Short mmCIF file of C-alpha atoms and ligand atoms in Angstrom, two decimals:
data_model
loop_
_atom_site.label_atom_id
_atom_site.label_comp_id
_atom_site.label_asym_id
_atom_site.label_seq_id
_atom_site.Cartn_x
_atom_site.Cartn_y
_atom_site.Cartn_z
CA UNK T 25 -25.89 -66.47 -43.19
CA UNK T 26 -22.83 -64.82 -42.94
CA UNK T 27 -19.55 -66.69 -44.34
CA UNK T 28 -17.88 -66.48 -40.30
CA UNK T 29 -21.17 -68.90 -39.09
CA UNK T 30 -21.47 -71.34 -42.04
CA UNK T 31 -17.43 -72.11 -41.54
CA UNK T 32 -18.38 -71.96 -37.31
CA UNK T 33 -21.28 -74.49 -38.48
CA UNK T 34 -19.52 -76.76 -40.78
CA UNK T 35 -15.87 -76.97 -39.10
CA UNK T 36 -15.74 -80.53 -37.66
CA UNK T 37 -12.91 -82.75 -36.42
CA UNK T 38 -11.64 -84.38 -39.99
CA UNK T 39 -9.28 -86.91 -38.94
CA UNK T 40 -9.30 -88.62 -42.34
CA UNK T 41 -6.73 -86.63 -43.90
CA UNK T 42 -4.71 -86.90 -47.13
CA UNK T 43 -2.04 -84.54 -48.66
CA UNK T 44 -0.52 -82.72 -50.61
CA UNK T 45 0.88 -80.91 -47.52
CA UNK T 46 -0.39 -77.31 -47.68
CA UNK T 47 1.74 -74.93 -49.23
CA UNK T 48 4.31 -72.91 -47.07
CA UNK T 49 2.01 -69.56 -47.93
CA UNK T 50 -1.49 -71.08 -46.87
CA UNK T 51 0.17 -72.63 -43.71
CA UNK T 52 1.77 -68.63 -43.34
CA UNK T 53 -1.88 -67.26 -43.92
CA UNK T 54 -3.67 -70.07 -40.89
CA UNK T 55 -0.73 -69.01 -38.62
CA UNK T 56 -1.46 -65.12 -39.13
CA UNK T 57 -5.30 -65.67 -38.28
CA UNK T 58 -4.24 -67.36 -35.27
CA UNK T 59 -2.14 -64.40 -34.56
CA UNK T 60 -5.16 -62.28 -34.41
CA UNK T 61 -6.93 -64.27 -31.17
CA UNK T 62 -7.79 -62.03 -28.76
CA UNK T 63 -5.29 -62.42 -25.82
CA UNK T 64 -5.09 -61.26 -21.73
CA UNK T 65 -3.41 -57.76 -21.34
CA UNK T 66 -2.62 -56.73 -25.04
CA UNK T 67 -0.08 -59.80 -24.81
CA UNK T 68 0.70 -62.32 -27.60
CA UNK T 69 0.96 -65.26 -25.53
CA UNK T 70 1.55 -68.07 -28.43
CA UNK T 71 4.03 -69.71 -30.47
CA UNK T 72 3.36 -72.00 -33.15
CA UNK T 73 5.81 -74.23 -34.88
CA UNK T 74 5.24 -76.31 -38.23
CA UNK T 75 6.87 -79.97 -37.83
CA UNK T 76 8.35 -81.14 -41.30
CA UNK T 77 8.65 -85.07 -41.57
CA UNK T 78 12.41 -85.29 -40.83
CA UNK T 79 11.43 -84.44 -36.98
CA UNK T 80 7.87 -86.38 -36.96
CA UNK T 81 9.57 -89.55 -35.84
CA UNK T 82 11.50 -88.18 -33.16
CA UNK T 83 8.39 -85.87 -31.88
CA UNK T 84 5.82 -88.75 -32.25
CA UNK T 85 8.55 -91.52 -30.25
CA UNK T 86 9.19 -88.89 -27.31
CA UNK T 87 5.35 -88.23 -27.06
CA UNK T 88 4.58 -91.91 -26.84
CA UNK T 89 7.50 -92.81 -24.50
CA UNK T 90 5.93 -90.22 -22.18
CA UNK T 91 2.15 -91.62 -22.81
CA UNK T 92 3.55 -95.04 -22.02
CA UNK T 93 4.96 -94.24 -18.78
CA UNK T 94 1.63 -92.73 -18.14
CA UNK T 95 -0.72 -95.84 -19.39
CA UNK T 96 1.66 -98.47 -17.61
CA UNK T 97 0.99 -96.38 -14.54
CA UNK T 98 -2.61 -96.68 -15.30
CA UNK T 99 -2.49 -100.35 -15.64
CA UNK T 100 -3.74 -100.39 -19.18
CA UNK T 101 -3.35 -103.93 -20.91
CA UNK T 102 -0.07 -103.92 -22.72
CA UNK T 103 -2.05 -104.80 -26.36
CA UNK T 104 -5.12 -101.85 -25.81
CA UNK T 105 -1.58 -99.36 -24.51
CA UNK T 106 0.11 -100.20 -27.69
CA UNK T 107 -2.74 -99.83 -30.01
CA UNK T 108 -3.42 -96.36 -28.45
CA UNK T 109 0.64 -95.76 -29.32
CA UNK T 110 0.77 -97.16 -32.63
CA UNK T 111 -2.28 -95.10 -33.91
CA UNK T 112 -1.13 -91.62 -32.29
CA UNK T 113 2.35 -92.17 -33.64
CA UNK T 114 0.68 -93.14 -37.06
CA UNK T 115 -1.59 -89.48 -36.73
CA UNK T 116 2.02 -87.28 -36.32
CA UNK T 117 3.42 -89.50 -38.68
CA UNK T 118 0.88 -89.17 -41.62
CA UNK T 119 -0.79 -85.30 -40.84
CA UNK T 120 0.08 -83.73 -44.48
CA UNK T 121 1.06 -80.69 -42.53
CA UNK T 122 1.72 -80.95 -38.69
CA UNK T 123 1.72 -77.27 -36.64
CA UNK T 124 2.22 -77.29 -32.71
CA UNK T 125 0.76 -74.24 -30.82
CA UNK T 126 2.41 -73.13 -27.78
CA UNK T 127 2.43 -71.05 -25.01
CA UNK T 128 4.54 -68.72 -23.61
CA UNK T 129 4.52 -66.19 -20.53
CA UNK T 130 5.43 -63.07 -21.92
CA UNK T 131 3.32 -59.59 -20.47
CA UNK T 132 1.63 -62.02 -18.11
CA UNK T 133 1.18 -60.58 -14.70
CA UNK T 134 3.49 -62.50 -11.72
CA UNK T 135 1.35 -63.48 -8.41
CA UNK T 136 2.90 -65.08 -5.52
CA UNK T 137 -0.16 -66.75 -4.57
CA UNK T 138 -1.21 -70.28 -6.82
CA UNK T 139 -4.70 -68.97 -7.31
CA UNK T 140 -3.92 -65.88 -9.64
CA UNK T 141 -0.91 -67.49 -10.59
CA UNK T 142 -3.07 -70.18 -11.87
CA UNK T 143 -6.08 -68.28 -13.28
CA UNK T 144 -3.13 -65.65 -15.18
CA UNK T 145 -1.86 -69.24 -16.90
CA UNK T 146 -5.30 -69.85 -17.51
CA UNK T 147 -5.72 -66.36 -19.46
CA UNK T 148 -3.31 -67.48 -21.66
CA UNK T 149 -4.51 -70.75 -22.38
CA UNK T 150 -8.01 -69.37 -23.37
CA UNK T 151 -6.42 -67.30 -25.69
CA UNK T 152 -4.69 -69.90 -27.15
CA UNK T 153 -7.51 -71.81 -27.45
CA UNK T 154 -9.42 -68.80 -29.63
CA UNK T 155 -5.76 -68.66 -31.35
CA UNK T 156 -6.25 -72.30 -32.20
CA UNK T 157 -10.10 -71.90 -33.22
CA UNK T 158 -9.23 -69.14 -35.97
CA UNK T 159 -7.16 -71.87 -37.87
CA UNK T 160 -9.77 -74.48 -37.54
CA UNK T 161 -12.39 -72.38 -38.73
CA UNK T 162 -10.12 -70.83 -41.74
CA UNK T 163 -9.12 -74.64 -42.71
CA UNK T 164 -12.98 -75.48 -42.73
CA UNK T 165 -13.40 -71.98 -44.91
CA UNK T 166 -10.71 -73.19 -47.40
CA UNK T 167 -12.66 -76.91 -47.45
CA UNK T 168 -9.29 -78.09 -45.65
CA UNK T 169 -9.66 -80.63 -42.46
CA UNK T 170 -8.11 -80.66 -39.60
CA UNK T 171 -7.83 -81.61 -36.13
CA UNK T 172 -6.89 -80.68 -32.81
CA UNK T 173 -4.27 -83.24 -30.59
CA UNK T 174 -4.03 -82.63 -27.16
CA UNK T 175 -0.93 -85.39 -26.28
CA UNK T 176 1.55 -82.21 -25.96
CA UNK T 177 0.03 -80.69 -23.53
CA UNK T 178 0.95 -84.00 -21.29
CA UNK T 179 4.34 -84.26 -22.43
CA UNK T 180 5.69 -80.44 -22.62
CA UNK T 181 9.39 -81.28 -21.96
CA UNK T 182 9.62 -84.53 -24.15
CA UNK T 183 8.31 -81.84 -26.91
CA UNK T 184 10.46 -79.45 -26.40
CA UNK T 185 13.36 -81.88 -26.35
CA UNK T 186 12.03 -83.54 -29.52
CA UNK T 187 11.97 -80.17 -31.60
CA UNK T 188 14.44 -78.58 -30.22
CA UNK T 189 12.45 -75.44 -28.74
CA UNK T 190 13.39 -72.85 -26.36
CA UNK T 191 12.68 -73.49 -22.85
CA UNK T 192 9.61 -70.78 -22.37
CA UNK T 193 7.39 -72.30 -25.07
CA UNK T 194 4.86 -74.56 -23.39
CA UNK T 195 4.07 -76.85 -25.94
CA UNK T 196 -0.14 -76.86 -25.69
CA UNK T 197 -1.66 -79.11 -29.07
CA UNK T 198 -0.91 -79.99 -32.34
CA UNK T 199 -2.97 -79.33 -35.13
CA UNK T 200 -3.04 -81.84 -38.37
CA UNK T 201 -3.69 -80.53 -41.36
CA UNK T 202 -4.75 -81.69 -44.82
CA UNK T 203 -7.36 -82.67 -47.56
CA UNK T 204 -10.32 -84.20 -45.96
CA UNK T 205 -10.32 -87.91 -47.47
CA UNK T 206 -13.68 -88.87 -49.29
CA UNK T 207 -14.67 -91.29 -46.82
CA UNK T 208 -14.65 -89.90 -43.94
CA UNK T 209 -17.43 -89.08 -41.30
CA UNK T 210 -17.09 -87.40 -38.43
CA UNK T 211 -18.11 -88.50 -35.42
CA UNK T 212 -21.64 -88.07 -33.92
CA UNK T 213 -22.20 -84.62 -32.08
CA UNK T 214 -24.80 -83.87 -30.29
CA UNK T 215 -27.00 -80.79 -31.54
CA UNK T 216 -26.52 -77.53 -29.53
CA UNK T 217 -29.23 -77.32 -26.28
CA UNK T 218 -29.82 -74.22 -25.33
CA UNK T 219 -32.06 -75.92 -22.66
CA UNK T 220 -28.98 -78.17 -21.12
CA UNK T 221 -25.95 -75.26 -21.66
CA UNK T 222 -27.31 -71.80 -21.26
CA UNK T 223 -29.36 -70.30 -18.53
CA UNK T 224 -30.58 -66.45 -18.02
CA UNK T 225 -30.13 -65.40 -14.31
C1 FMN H 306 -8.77 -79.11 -25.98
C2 FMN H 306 -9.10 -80.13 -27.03
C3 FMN H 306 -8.35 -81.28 -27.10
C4 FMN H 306 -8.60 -82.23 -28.10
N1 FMN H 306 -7.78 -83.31 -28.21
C5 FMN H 306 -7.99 -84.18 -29.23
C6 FMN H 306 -7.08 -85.26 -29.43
O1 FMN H 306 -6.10 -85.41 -28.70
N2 FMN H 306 -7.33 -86.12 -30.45
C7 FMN H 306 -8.40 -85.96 -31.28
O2 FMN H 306 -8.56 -86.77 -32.20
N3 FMN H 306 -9.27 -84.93 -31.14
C8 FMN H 306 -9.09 -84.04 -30.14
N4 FMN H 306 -9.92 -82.97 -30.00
C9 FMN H 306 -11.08 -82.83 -30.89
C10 FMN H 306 -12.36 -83.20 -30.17
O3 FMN H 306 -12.44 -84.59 -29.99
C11 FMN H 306 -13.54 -82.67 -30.99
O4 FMN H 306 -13.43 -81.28 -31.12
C12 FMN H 306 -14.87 -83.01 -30.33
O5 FMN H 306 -15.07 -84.39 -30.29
C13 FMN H 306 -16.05 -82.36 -31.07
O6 FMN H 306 -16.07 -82.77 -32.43
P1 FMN H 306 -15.94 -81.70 -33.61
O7 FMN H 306 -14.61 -81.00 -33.49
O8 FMN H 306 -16.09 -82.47 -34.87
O9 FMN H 306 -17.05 -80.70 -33.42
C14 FMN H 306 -9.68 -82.02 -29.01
C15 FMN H 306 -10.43 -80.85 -28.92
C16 FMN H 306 -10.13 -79.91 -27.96
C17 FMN H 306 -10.92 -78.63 -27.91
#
């Protein structure tokens, strides 16, 4: 088995993390790889930032102010809404190593109409989802954990605000980063079914 599918077979969600933080090079090294994604029209459609824990506070409170707006909305019982906000600000908070992967538009084509507008935006998040996919699988590699967090993606300006990016990065995910803890499991995942997910026509 080649060393490319043991790390695609063994990379899991490790959300039991514990530091040291990585070391500036390693983080460097996980950021080239992602840097390597394939990507729409020989572009380089991402931008990744690492978050040191001076700005964590600031990132995690604007995230969960926008969240809150968004479970009040939903009706969610105040205790479950502030359970959900207290354990995501706890995950930004305590990542040994925080990156945030973004998006931006440069070298993608212009439509006027929404549908290639909207599948040319969609190029470029695929891509950034293979860009994204290198790091996990190097982490797993390097017998790091990590995990992906989607809560940027719903709060792009309160991100940008928060870390003080330029207006044409479209903050996508963040990616925690660490030493998987000794405890924990991951959760249940079903096996891969050829039979339910692929189909010869
Ligand atoms: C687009 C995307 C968004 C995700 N968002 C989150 C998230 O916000 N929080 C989290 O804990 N995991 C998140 N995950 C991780 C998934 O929950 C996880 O990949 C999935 O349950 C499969 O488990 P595995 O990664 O261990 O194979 C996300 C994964 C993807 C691809």
């Amino acid at each position: 088995m080649s060393a490319i599918e043991d790390a695609i077979r063994r990379r899991r969600s490790i959300r039991g993390l514990t530091g040291p933080a990585l070391a500036p090079a390693e983080v460097e090294e996980l950021v080239t790889l992602a840097l390597t994604a394939p990507a729409p029209h020989h572009t380089q459609p991402w931008r990744f930032a690492e978050i040191s824990s001076p700005r964590r506070d600031a990132l995690a409170t604007a995230m969960g102010d926008a969240w809150r707006a968004d479970l009040d909305a939903d009706g969610v019982p105040p205790a479950q809404r502030d359970r959900a906000l207290a354990r995501s600000h706890r995950r930004v908070i305590e990542a040994p190593t925080l990156l945030l992967g973004c998006i931006v538009a440069d070298g993608l084509n212009h439509y006027a109409d929404d549908r290639r507008a909207r599948a040319e935006w969609g190029l470029a998040q695929h891509s950034f989802g293979a860009a994204l996919q290198n790091i996990l699988l190097a982490a797993a590699s390097r017998g790091l954990g990590a995990y992906w967090i989607s809560a940027p993606l719903y709060a792009p300006q309160a991100v940008r605000t928060a870390l003080d990016l330029d207006a044409t990065w479209e903050p996508q995910a963040l990616v925690c980063l660490g030493h998987p803890t000794e405890d924990y499991v991951p959760f249940d995942r079903p096996s891969p079914d050829l039979g339910r997910h692929f189909v010869r026509r």
